[in-house]
mmCIF file of C-alpha atoms (C1' of nucleotides) in Angstrom:
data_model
loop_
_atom_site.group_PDB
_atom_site.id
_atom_site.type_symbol
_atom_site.label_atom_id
_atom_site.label_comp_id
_atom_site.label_asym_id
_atom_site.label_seq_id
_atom_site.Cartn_x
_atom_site.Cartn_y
_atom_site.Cartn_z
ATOM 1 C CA UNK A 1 15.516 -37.596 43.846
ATOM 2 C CA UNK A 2 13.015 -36.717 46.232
ATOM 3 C CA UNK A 3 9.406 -35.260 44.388
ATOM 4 C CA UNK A 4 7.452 -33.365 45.784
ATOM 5 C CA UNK A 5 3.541 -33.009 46.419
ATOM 6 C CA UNK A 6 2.350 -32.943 42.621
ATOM 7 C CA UNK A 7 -0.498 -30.437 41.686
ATOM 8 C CA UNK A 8 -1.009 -31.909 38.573
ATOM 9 C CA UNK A 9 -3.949 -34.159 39.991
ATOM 10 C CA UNK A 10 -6.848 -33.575 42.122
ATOM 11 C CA UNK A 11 -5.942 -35.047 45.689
ATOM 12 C CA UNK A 12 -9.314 -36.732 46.014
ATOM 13 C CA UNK A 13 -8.278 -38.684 42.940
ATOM 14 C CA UNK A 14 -4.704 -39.740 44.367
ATOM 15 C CA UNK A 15 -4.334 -43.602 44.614
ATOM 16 C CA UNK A 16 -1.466 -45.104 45.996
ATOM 17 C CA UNK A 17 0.226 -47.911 44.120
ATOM 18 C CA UNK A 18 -2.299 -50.162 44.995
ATOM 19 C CA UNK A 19 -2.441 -50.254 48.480
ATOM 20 C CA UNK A 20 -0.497 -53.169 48.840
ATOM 21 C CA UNK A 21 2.102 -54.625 51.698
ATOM 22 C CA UNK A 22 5.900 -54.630 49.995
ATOM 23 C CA UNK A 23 5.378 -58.594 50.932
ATOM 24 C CA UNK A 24 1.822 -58.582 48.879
ATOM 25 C CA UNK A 25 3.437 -56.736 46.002
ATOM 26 C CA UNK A 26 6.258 -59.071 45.923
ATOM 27 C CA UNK A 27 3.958 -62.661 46.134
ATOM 28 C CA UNK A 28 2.700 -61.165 43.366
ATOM 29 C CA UNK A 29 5.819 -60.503 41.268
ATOM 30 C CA UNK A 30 6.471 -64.191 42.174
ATOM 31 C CA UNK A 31 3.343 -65.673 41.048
ATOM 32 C CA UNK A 32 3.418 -64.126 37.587
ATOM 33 C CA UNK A 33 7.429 -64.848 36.922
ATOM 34 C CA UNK A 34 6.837 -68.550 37.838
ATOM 35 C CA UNK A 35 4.446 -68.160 34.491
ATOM 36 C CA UNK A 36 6.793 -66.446 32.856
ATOM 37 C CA UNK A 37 9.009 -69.029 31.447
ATOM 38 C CA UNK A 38 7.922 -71.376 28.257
ATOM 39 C CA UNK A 39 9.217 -74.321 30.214
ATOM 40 C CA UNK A 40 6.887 -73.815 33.204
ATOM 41 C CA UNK A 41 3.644 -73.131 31.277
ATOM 42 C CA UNK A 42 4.340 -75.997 29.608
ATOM 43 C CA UNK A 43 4.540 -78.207 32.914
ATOM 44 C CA UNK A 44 1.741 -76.474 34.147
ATOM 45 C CA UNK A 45 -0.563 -76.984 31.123
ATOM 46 C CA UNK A 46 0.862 -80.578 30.580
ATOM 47 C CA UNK A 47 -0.264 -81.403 34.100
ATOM 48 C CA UNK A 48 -3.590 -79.623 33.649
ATOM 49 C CA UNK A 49 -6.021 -82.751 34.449
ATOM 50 C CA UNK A 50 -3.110 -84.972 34.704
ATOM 51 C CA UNK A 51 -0.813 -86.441 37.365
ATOM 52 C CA UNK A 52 2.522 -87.342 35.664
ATOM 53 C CA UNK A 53 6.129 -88.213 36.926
ATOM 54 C CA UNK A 54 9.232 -86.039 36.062
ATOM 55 C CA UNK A 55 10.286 -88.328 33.146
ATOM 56 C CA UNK A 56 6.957 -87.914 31.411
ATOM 57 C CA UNK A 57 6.645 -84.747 32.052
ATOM 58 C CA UNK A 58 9.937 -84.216 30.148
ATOM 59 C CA UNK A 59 9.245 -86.250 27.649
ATOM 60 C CA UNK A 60 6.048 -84.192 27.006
ATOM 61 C CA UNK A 61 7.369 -80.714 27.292
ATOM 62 C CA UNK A 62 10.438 -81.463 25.350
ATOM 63 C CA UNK A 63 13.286 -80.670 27.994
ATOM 64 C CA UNK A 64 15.831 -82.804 29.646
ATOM 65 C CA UNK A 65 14.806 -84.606 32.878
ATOM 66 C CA UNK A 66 16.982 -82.193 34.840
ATOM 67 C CA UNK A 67 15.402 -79.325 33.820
ATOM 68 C CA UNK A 68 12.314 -80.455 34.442
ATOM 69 C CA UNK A 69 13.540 -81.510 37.943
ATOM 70 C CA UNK A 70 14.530 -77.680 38.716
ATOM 71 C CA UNK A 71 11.408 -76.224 37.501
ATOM 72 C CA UNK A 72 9.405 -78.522 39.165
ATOM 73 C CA UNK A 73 11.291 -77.620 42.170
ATOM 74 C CA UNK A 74 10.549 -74.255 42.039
ATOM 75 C CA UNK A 75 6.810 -74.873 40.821
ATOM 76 C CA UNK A 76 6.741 -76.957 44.315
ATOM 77 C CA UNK A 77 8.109 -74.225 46.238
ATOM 78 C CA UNK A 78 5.627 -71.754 45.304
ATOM 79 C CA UNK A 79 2.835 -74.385 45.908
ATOM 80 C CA UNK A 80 1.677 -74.427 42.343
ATOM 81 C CA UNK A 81 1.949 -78.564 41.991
ATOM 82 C CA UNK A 82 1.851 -81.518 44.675
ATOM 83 C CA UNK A 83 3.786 -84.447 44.385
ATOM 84 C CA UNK A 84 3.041 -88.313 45.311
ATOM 85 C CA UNK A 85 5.575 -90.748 44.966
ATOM 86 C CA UNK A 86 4.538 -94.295 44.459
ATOM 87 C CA UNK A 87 7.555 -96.687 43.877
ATOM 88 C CA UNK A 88 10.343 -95.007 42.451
ATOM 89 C CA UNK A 89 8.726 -92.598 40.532
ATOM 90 C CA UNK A 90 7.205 -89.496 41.808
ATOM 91 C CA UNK A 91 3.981 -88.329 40.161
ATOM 92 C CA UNK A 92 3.308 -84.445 40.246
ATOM 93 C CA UNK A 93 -0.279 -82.767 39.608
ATOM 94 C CA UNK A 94 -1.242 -78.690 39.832
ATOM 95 C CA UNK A 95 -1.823 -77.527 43.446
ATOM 96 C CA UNK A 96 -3.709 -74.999 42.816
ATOM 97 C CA UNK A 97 -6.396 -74.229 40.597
ATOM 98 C CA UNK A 98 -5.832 -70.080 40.149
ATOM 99 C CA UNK A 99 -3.113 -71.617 38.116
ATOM 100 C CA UNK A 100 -5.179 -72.716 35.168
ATOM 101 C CA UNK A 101 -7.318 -69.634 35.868
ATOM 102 C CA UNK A 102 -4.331 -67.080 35.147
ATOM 103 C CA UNK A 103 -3.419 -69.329 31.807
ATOM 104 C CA UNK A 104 -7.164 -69.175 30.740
ATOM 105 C CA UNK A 105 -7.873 -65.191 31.372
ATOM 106 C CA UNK A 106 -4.099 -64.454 29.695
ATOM 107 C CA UNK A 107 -4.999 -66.748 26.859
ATOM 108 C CA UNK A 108 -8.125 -64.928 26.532
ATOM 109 C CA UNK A 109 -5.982 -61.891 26.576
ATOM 110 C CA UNK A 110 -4.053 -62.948 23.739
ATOM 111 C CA UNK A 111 -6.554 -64.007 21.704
ATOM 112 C CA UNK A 112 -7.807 -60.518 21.570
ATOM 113 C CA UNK A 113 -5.045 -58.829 19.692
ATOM 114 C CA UNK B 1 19.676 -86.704 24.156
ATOM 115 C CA UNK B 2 16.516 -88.035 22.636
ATOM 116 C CA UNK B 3 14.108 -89.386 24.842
ATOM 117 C CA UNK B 4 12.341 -92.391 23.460
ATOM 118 C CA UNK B 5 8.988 -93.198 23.621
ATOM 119 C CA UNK B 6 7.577 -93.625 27.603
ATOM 120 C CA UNK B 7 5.939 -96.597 28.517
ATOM 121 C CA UNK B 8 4.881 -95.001 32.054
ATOM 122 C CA UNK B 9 1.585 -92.854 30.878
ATOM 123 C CA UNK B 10 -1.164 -94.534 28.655
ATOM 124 C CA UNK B 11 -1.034 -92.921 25.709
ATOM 125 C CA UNK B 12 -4.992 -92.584 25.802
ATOM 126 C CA UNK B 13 -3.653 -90.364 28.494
ATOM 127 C CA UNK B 14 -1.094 -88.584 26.809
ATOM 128 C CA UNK B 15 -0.759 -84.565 26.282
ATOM 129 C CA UNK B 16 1.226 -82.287 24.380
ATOM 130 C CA UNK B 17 2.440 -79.611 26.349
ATOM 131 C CA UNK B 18 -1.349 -77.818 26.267
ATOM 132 C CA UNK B 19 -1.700 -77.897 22.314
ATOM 133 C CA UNK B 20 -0.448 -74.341 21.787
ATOM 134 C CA UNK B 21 1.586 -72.809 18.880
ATOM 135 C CA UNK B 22 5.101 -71.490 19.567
ATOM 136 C CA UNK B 23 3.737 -68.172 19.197
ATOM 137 C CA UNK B 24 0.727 -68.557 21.471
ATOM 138 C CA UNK B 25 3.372 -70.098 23.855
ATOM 139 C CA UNK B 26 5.337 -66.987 23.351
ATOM 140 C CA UNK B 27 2.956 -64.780 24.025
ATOM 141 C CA UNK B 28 1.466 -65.750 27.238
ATOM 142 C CA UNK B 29 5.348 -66.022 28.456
ATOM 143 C CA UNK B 30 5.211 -62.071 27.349
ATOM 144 C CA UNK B 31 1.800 -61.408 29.068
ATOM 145 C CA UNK B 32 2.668 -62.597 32.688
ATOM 146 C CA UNK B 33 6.310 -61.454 32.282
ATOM 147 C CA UNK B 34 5.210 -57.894 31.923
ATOM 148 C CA UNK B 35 3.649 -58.899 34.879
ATOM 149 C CA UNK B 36 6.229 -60.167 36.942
ATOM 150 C CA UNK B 37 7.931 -56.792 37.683
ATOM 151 C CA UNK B 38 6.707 -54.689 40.962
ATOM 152 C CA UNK B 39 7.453 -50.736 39.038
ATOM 153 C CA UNK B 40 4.753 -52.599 36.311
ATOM 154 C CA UNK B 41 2.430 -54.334 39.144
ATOM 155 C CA UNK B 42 2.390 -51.072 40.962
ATOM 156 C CA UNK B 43 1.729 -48.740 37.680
ATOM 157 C CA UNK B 44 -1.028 -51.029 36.753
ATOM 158 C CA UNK B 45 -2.713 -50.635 40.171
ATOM 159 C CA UNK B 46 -2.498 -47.464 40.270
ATOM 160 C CA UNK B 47 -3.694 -47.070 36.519
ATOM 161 C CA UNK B 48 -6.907 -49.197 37.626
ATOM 162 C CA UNK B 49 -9.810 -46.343 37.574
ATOM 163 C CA UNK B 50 -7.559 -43.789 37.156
ATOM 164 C CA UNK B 51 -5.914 -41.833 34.163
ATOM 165 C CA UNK B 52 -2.449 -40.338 35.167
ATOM 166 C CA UNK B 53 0.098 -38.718 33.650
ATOM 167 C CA UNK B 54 3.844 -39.713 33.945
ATOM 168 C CA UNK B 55 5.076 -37.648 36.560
ATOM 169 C CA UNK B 56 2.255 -38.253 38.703
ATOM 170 C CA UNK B 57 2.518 -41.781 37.875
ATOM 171 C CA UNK B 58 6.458 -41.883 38.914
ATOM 172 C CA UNK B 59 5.430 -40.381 41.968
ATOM 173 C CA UNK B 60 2.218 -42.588 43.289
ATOM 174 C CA UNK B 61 5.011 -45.546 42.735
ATOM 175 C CA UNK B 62 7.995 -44.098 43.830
ATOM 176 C CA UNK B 63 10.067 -44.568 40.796
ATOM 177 C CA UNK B 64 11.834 -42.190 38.971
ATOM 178 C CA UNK B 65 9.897 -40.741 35.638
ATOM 179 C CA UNK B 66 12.954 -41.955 33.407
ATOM 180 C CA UNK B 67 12.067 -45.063 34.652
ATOM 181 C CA UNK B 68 8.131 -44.506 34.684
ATOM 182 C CA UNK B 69 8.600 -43.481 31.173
ATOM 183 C CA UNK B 70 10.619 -47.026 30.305
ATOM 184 C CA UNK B 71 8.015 -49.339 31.878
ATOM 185 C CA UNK B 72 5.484 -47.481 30.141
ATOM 186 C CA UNK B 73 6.884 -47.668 26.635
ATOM 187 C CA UNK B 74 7.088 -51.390 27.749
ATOM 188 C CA UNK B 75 3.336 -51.640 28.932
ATOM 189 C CA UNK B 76 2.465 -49.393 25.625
ATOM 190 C CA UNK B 77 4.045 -52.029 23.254
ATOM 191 C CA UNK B 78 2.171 -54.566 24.603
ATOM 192 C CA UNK B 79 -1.232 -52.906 24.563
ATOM 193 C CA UNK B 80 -1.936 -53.093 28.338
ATOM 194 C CA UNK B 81 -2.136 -49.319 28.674
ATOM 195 C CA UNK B 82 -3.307 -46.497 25.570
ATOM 196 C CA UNK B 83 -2.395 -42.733 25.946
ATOM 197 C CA UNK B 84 -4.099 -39.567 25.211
ATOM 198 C CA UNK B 85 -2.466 -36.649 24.900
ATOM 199 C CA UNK B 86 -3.978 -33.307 26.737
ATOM 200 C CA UNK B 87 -1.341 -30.243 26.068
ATOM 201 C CA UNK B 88 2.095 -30.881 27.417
ATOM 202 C CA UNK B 89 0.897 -33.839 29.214
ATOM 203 C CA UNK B 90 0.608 -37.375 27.908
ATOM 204 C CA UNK B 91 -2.277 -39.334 30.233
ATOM 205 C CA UNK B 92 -2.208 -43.070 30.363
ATOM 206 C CA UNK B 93 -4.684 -45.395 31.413
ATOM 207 C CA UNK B 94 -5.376 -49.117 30.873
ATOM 208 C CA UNK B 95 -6.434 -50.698 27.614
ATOM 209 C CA UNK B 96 -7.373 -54.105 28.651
ATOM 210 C CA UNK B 97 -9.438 -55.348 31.649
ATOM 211 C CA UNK B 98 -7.726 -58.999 31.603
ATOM 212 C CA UNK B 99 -4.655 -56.956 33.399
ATOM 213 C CA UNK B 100 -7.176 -55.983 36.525
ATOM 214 C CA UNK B 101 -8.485 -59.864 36.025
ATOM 215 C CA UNK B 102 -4.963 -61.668 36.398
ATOM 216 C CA UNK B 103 -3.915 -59.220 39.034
ATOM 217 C CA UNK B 104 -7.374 -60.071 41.188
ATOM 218 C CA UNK B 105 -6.750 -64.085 39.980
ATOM 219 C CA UNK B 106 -3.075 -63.732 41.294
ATOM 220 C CA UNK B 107 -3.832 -61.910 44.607
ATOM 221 C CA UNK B 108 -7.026 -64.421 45.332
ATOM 222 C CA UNK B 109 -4.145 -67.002 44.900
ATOM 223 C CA UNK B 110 -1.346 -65.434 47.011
ATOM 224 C CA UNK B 111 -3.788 -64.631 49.772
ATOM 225 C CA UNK B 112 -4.626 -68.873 49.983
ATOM 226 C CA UNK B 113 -1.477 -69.386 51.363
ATOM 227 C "C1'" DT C 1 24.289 -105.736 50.000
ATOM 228 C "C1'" DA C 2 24.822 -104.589 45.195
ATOM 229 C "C1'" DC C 3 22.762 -102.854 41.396
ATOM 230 C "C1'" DA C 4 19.669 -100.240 38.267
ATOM 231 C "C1'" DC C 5 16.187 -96.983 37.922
ATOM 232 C "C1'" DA C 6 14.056 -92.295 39.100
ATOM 233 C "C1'" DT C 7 14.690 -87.955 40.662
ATOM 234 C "C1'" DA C 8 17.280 -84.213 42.844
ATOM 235 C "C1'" DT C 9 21.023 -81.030 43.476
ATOM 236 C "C1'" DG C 10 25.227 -77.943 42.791
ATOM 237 C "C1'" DA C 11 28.309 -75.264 40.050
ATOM 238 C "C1'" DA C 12 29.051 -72.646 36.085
ATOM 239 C "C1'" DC C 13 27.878 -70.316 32.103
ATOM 240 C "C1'" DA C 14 25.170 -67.472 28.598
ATOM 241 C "C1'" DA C 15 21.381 -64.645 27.946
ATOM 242 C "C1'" DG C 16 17.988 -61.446 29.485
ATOM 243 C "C1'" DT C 17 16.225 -57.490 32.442
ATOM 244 C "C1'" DG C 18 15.428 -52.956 35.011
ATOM 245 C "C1'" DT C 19 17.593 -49.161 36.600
ATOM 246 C "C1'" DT C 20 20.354 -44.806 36.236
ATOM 247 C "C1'" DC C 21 22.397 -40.981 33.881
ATOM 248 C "C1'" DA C 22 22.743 -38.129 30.077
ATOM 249 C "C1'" DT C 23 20.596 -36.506 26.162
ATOM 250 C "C1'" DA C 24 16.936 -35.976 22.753
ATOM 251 C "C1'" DT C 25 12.292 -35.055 21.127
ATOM 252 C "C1'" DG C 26 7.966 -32.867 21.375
ATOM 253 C "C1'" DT C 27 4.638 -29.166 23.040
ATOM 254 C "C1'" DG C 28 2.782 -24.663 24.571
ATOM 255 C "C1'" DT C 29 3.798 -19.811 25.729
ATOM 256 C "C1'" DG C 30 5.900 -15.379 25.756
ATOM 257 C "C1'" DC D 1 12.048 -17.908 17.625
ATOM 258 C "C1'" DA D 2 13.605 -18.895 22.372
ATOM 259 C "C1'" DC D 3 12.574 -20.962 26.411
ATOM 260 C "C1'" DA D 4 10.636 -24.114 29.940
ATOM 261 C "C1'" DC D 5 8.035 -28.036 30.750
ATOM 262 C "C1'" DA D 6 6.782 -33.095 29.866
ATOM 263 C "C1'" DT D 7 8.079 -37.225 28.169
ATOM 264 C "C1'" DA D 8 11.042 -40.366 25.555
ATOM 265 C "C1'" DT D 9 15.255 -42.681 24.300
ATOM 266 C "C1'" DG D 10 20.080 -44.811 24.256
ATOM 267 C "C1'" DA D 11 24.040 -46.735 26.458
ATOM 268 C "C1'" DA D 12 26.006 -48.902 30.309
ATOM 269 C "C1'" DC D 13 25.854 -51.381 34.386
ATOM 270 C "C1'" DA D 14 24.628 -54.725 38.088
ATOM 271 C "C1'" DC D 15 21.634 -58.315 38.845
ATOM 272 C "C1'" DT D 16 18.759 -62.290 37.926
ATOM 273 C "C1'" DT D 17 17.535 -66.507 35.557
ATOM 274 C "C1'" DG D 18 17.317 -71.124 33.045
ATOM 275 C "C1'" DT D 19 19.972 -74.359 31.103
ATOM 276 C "C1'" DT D 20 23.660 -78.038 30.941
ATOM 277 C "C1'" DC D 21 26.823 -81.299 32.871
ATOM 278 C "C1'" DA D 22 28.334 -83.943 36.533
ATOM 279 C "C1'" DT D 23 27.228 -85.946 40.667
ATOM 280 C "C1'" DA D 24 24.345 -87.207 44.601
ATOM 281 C "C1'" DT D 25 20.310 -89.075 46.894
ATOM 282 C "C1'" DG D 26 16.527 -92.136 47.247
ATOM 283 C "C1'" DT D 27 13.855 -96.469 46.049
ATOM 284 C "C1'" DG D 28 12.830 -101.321 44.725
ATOM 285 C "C1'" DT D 29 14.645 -105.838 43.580
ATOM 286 C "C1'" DA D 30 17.700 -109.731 42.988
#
DNA sequence: TACACATATGAACAAGTGTTCATATGTGTG
DNA sequence: CACACATATGAACACTTGTTCATATGTGTA
């Protein structure tokens, strides 16, 4: 369904959806669905100002080791925590600190409903 | 499986996954998954200084005004956009300036990369 | 090397999501 | 009222996603 040209607002006015790349739009998309999971805020504020390892960081959040394992996988891949290992264990921290940024300004958002 | 109690993190050190209520959990989960959708990321860019109506909003994303209408309804419920109606036309615009924030948070963070 | 601990990975399943298509509701005009 | 325009809604579908369970990999120590 192809639309045409509308006349329903005044060219000078016409914005285009942002003026973002396809590839900006979708890093986007990506950022905000890594927040958008209970089990990776969690992780994310759990390691806010702390460096834990996987079984902690289960422990704390309340899911089973492998499920933390995944989402820290995926929290890895997107650069949004580091990992050290020392011994056996492997301690994670945040890798970025936008991510506590977005939490605070949507928590603000929140708060003002 | 219960986990018992770690003896890896002091518990000086210790953290509850961020001290938030299920609810306040729940809804920042809500907030950046309405986020995590391009059709949404592209009608709130495009809703950023501007007040548009659905057909002209279906067309700046390139999304068809069934769908325009759906995300809408979606973006309605949640208080990120407020409509007026003028006539025929219903003209929607956005309700809450942490959206613009967390969008220019995100894209600071994507662009670090 | 053999073993236990710590974490990672793969497959499979249930639950959720965004679109399309068809239809309905609401609004102004003749 | 009848009609066209603008938007909304419901059902159905394909697609994605997060978990669990089982198994694998990696690390330190006896």
């Amino acid at each position: 369904m192809i639309e045409t040209k509308s006349t329903r607002l005044k060219t000078s006015k016409m914005k285009k959806g942002g003026d973002l790349t396809e590839q900006q739009l979708a890093d986007l998309v990506e950022t905000f669905k890594v927040l958008s999971d209970p089990t990776r805020i969690k992780i994310a504020l759990t390691l806010t100002n702390n460096e834990m390892c996987v079984h902690d960081i289960a422990g704390a959040t309340g899911i089973s080791e492998s499920a933390a394992s995944h989402q820290l996988r995926i929290l890895r891949s997107l650069r949004l925590v580091k990992h050290r290992r020392q011994g056996k264990q492997i301690f994670y921290s945040l890798d970025d600190h936008h991510i506590e940024k977005l939490i605070q300004v949507a928590t603000e958002h929140i708060a003002e409903r």
